PDB file of C-alpha atoms and ligand atoms in Angstrom:
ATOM      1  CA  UNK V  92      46.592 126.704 -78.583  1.00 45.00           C
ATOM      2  CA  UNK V  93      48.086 122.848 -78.821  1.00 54.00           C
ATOM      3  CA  UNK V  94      51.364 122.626 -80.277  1.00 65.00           C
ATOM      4  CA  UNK V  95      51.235 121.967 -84.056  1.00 84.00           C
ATOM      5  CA  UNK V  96      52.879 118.865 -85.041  1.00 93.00           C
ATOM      6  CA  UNK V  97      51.977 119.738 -88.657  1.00 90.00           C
ATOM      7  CA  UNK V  98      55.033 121.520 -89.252  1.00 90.00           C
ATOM      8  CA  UNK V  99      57.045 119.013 -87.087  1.00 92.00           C
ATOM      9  CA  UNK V 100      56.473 116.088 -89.373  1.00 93.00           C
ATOM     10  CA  UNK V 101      57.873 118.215 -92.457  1.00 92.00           C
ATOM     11  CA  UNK V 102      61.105 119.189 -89.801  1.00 91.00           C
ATOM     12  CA  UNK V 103      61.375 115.384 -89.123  1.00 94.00           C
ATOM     13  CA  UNK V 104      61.182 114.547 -92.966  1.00 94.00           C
ATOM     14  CA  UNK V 105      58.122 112.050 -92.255  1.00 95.00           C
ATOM     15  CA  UNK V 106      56.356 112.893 -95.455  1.00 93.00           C
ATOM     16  CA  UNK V 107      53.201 114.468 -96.088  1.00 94.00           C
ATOM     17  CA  UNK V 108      49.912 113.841 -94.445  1.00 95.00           C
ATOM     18  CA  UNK V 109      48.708 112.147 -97.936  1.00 96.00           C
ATOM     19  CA  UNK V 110      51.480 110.349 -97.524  1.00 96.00           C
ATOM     20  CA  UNK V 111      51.727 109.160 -94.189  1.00 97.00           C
ATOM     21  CA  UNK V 112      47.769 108.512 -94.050  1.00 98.00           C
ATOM     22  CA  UNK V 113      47.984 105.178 -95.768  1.00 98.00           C
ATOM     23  CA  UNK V 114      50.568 102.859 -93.629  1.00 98.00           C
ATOM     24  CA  UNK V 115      48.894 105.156 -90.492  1.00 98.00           C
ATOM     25  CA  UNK V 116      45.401 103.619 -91.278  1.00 98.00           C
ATOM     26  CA  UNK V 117      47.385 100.508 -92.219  1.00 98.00           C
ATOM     27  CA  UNK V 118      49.392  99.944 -89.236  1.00 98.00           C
ATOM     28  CA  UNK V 119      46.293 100.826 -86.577  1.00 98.00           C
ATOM     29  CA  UNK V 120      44.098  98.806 -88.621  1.00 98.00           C
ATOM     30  CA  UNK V 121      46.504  96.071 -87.896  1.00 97.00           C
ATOM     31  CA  UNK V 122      46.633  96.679 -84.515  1.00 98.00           C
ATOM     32  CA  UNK V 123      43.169  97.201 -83.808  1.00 97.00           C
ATOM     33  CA  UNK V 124      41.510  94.731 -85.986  1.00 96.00           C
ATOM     34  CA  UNK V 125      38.929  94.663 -83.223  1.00 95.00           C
ATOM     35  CA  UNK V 126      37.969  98.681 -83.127  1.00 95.00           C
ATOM     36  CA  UNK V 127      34.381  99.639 -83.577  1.00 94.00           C
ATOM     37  CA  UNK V 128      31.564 100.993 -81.913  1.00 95.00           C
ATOM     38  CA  UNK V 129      31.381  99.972 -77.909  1.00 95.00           C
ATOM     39  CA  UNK V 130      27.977 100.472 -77.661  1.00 97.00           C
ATOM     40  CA  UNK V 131      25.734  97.873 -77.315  1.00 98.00           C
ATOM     41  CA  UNK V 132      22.575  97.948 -79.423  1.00 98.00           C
ATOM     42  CA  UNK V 133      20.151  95.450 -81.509  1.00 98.00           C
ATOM     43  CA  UNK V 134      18.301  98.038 -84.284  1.00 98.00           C
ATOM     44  CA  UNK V 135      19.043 101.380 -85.560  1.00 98.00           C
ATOM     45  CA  UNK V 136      16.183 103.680 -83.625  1.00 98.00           C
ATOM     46  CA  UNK V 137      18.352 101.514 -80.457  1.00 98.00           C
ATOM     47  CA  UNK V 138      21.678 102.784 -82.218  1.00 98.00           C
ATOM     48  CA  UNK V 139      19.932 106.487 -81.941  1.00 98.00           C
ATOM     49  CA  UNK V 140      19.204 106.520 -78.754  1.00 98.00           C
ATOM     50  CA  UNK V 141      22.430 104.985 -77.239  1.00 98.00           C
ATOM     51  CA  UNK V 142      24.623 107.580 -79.025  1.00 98.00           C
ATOM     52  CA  UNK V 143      21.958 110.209 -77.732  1.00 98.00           C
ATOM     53  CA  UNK V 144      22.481 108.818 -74.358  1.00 98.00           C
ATOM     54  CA  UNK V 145      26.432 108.534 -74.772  1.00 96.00           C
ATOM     55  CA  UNK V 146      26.984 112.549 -74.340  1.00 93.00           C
ATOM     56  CA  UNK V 147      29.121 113.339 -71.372  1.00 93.00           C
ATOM     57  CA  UNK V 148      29.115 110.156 -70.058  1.00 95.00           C
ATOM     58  CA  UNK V 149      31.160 106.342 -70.376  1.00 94.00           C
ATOM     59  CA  UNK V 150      29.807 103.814 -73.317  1.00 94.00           C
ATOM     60  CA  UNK V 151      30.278 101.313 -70.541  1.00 96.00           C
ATOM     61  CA  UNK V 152      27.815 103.492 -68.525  1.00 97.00           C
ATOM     62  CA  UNK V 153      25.520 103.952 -71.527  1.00 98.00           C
ATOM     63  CA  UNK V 154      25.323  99.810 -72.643  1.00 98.00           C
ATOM     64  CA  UNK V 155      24.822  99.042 -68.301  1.00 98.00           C
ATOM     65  CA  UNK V 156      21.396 101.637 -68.730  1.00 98.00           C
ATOM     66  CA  UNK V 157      20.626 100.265 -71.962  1.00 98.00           C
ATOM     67  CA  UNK V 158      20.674  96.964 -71.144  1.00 98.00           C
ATOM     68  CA  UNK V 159      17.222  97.480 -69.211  1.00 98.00           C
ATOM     69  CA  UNK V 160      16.142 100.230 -71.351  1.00 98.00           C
ATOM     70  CA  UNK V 161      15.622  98.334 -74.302  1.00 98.00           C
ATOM     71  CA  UNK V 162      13.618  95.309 -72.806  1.00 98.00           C
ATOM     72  CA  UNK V 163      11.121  98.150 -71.971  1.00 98.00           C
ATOM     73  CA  UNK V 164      11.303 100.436 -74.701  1.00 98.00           C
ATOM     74  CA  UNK V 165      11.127  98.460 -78.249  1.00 97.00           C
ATOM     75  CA  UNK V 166       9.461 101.516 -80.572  1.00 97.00           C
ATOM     76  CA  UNK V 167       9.702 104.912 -81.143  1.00 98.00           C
ATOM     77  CA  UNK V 168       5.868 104.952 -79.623  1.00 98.00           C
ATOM     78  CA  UNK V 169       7.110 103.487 -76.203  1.00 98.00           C
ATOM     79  CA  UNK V 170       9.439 106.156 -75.743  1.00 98.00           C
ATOM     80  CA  UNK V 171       6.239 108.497 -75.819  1.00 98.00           C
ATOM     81  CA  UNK V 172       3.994 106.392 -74.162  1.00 98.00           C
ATOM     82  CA  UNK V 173       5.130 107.473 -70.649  1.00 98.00           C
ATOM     83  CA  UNK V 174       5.518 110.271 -68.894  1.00 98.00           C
ATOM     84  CA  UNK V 175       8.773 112.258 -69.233  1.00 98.00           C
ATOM     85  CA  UNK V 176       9.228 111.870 -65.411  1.00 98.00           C
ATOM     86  CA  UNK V 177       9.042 107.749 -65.982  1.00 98.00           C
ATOM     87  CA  UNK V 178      11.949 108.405 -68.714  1.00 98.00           C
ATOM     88  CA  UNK V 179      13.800 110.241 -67.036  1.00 98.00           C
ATOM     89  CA  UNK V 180      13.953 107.770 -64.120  1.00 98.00           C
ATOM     90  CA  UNK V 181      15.061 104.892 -67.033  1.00 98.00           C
ATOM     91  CA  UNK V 182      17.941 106.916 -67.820  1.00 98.00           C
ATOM     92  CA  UNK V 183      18.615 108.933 -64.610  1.00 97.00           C
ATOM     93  CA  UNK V 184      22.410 107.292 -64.113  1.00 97.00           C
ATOM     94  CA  UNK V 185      23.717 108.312 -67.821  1.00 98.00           C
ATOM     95  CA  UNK V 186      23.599 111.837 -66.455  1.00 97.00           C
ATOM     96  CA  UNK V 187      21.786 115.127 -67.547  1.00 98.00           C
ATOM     97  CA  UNK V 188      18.714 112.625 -68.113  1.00 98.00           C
ATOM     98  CA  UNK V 189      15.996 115.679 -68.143  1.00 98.00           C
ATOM     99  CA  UNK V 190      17.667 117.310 -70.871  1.00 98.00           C
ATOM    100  CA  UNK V 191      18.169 113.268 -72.485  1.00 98.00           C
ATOM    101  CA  UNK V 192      14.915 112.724 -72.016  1.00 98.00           C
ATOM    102  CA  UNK V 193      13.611 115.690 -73.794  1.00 98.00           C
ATOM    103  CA  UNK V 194      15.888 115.080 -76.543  1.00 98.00           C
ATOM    104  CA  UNK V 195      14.647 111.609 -77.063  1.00 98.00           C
ATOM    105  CA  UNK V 196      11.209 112.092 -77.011  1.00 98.00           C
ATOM    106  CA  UNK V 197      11.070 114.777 -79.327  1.00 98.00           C
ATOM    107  CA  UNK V 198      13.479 112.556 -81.686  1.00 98.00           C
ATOM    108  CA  UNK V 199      11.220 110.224 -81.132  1.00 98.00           C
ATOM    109  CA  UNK V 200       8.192 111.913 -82.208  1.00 98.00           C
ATOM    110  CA  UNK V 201       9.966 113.250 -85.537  1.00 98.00           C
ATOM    111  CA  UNK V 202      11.112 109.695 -86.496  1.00 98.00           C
ATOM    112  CA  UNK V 203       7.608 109.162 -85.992  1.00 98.00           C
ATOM    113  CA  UNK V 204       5.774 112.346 -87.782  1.00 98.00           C
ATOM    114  CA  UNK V 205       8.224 112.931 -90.746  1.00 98.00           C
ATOM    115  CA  UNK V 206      10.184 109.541 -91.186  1.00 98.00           C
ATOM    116  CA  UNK V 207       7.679 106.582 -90.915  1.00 97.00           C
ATOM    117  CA  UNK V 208       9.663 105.451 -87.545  1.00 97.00           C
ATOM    118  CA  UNK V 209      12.482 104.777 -89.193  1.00 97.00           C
ATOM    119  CA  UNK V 210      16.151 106.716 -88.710  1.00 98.00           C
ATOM    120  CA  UNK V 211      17.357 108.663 -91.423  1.00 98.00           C
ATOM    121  CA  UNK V 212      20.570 108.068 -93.639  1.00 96.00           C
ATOM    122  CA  UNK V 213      21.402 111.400 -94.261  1.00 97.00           C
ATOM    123  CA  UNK V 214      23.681 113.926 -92.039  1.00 96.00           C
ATOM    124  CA  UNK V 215      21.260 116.999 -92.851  1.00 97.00           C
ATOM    125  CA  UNK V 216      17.862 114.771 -91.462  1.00 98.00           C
ATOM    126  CA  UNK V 217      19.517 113.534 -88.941  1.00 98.00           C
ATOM    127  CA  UNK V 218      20.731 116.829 -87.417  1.00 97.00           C
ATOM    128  CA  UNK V 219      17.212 117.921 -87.670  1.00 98.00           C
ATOM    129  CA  UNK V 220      16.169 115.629 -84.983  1.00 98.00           C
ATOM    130  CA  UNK V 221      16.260 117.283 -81.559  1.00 97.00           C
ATOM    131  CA  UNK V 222      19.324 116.781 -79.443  1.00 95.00           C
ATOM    132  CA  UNK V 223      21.343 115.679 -82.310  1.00 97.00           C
ATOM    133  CA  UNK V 224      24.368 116.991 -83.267  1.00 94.00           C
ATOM    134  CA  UNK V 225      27.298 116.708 -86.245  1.00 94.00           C
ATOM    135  CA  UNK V 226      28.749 114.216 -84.030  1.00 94.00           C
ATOM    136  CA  UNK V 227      25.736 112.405 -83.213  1.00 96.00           C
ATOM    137  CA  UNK V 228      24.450 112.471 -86.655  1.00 97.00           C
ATOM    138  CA  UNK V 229      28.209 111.204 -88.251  1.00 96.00           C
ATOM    139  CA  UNK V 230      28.246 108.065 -85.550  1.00 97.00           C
ATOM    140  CA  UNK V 231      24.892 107.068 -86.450  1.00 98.00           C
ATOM    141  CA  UNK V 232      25.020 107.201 -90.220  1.00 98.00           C
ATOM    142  CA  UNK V 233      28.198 106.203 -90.616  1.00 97.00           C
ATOM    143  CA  UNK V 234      27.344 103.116 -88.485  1.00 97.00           C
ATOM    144  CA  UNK V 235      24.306 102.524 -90.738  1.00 97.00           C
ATOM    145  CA  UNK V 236      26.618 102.228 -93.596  1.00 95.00           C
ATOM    146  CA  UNK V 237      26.706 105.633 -94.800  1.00 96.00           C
ATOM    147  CA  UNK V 238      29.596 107.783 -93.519  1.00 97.00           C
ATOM    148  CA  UNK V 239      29.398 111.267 -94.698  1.00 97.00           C
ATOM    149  CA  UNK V 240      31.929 112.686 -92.440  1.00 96.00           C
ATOM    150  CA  UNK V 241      34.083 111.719 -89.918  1.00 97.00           C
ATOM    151  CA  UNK V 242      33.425 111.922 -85.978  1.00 96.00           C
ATOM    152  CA  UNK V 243      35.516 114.161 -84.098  1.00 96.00           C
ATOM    153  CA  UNK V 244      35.597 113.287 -80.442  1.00 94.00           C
ATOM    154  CA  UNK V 245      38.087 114.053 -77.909  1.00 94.00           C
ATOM    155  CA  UNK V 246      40.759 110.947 -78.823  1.00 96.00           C
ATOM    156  CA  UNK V 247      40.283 111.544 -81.971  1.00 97.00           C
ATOM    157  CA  UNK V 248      41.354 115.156 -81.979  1.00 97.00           C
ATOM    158  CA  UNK V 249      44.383 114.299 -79.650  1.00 97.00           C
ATOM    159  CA  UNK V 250      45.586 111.970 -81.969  1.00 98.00           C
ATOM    160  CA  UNK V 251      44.538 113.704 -84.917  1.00 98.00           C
ATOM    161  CA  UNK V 252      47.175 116.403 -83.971  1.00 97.00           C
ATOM    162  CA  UNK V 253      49.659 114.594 -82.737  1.00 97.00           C
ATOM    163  CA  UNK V 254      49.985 112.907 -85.727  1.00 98.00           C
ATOM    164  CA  UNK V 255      50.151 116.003 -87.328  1.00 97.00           C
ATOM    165  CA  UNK V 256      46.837 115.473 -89.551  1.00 97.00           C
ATOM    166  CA  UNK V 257      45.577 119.364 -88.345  1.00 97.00           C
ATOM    167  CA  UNK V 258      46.695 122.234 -86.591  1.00 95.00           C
ATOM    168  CA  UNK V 259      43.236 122.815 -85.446  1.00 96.00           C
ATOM    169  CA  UNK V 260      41.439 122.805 -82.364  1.00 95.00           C
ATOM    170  CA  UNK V 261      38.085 123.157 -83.648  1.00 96.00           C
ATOM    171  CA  UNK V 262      36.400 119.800 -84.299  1.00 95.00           C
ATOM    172  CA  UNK V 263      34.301 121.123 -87.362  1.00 95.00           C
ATOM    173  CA  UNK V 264      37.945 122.369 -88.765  1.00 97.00           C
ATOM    174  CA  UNK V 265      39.466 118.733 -87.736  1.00 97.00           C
ATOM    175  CA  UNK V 266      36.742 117.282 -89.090  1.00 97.00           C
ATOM    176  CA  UNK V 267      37.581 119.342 -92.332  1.00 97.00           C
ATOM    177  CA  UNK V 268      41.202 118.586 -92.364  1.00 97.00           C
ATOM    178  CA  UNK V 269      40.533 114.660 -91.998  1.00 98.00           C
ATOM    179  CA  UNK V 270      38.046 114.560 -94.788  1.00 98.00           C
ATOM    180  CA  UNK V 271      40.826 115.617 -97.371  1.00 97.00           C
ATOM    181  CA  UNK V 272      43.277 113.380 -96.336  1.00 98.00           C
ATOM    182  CA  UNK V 273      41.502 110.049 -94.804  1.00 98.00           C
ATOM    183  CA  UNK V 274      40.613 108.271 -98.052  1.00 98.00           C
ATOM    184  CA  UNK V 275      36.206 108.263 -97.909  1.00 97.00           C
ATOM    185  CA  UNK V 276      36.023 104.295 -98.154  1.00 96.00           C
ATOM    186  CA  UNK V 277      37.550 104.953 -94.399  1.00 97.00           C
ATOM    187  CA  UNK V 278      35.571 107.369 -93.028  1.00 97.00           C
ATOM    188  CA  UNK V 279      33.633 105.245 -90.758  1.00 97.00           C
ATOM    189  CA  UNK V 280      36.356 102.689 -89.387  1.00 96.00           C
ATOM    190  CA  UNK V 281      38.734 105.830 -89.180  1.00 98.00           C
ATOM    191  CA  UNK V 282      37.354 107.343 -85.625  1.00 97.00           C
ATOM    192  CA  UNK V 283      36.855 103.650 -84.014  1.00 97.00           C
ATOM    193  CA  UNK V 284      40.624 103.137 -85.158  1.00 98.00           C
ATOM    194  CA  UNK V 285      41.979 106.062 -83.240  1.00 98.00           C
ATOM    195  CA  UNK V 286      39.719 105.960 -80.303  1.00 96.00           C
ATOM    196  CA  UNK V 287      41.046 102.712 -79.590  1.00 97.00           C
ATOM    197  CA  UNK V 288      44.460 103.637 -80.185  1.00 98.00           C
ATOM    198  CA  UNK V 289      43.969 106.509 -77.785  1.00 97.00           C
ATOM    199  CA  UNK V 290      42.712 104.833 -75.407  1.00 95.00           C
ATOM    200  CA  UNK V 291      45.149 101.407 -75.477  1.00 96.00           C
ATOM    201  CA  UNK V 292      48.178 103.211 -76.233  1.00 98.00           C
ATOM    202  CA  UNK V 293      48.196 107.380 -76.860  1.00 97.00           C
ATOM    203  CA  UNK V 294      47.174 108.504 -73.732  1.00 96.00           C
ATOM    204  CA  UNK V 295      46.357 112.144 -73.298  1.00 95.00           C
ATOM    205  CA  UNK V 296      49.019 112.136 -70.423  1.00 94.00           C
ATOM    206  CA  UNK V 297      51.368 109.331 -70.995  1.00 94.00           C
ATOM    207  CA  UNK V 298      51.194 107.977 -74.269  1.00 96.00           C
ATOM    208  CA  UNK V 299      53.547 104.479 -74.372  1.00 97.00           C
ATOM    209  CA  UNK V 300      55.560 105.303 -77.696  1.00 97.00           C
ATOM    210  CA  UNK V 301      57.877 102.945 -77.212  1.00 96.00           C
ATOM    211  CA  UNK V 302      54.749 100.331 -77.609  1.00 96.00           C
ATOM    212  CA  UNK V 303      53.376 102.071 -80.754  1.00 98.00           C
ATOM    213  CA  UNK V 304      52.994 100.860 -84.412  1.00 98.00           C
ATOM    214  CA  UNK V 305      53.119 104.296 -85.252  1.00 98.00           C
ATOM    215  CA  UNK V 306      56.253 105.955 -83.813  1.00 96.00           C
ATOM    216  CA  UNK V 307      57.965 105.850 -87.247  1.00 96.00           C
ATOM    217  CA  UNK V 308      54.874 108.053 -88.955  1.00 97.00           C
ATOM    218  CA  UNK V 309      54.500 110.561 -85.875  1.00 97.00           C
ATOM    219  CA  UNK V 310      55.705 113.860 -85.735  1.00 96.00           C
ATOM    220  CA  UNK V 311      54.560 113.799 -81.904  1.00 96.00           C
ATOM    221  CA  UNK V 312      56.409 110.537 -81.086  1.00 96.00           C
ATOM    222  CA  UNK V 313      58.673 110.308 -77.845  1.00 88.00           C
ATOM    223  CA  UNK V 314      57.437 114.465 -77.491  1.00 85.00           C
ATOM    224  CA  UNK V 315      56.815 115.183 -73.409  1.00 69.00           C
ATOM    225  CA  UNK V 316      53.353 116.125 -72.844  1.00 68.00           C
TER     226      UNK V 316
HETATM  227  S1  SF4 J 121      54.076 107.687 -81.347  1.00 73.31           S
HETATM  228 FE1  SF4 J 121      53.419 108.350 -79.301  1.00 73.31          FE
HETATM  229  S2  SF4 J 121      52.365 110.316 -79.603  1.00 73.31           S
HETATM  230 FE2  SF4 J 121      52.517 109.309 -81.633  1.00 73.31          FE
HETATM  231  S3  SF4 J 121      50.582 108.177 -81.870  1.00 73.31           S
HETATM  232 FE3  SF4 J 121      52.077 106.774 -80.980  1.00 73.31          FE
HETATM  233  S4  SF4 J 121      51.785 106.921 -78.753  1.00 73.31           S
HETATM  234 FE4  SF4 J 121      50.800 108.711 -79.703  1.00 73.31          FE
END
């Protein structure tokens, strides 16, 4: 179980998470004007399948495969047009590319059969397409304009209970605790702000506190980890 800094925030006198939650999104929005997605794509069925792709593996890794992938592969139909074999060569270096591949073709064929080729909006279609998960289905939508949750990956647990926001380790719970405090106009920039946080300055090892905005608002700052 990670330490709770829930109940440190109230020893330090930092205020509540409703009221710390403002100047937090505040002072990372100001120091990340630049956070969003990292993943490089030109249409939303390209969106899909990047974030498909991204499991277990680097966006870096994801937009070098893509890169190619999308020259080749411009429609839903192209991604059934070859053999699974000829996929699964496209996407070998993303890792766990036979699974991927099955994944994307059947997503593929759904978008096709039940949605007119085009991706769903909504959290509940989405997570009927194969190989897509909450988290899948949250980044997508939410990056179509239509955040219904908010993504849960591993910064933005870290952070999430560092800066006392849950107690939880579960990232449906987290993702339950964030929705009642994060304001829902910032459900979608939320996630990109402390990914990019967690990965410029709140690192899972050594985060620099002395170089962050919000030292003054965390119940984790200057803690040894
Ligand atoms: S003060 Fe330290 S632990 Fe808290 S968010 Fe900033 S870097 Fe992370």
């Amino acid at each position: 179980m990670a330490r709770s800094f829930v109940a440190e925030a109230r020893r330090r006198g930092l205020g509540t998470r409703k009221q710390r939650i403002g100047p937090i999104i505040a002072g990372l929005a100001e120091a990340h004007s630049d956070a969003e997605i990292a993943l490089h794509f030109g249409s939303d069925v390209e969106l899909l399948i990047s974030v498909m792709l991204s499991a277990q593996t680097t966006d870096v890794n994801v937009n070098r495969v893509t890169e190619r992938l999308f020259v080749k592969y411009r429609t839903p139909e192209d991604y059934l047009a070859v053999q699974s074999e000829e996929l699964e060569q496209d996407i070998f270096q993303t890792g766990f590319y036979r699974q991927k591949t099955k994944s994307i073709r059947g997503a593929m064929r759904m978008l096709i059969e039940e949605f007119d080729g085009k991706v769903p909006r909504r959290l509940d279609e989405l997570q009927r397409l194969p190989g897509v998960a909450r988290k899948t289905a949250n980044v997508v939508a939410a990056e179509l304009g239509h955040a219904q949750g908010v993504v849960v990956d591993t910064h933005v647990r870290r952070l999430s209970q560092r800066l006392g926001l849950t107690r939880n380790e579960d990232p449906v719970k987290i993702e339950r605790d964030l929705q009642r405090v994060v304001p829902r106009a910032d459900w979608a920039r939320f996630p990109h702000l402390l990914i990019w946080h967690g990965r410029r300055i709140c690192d899972a090892r050594r985060p620099l506190c002395e170089d962050c905005v919000l030292a003054d608002l965390c119940p984790a700052a200057r803690v040894y980890f």
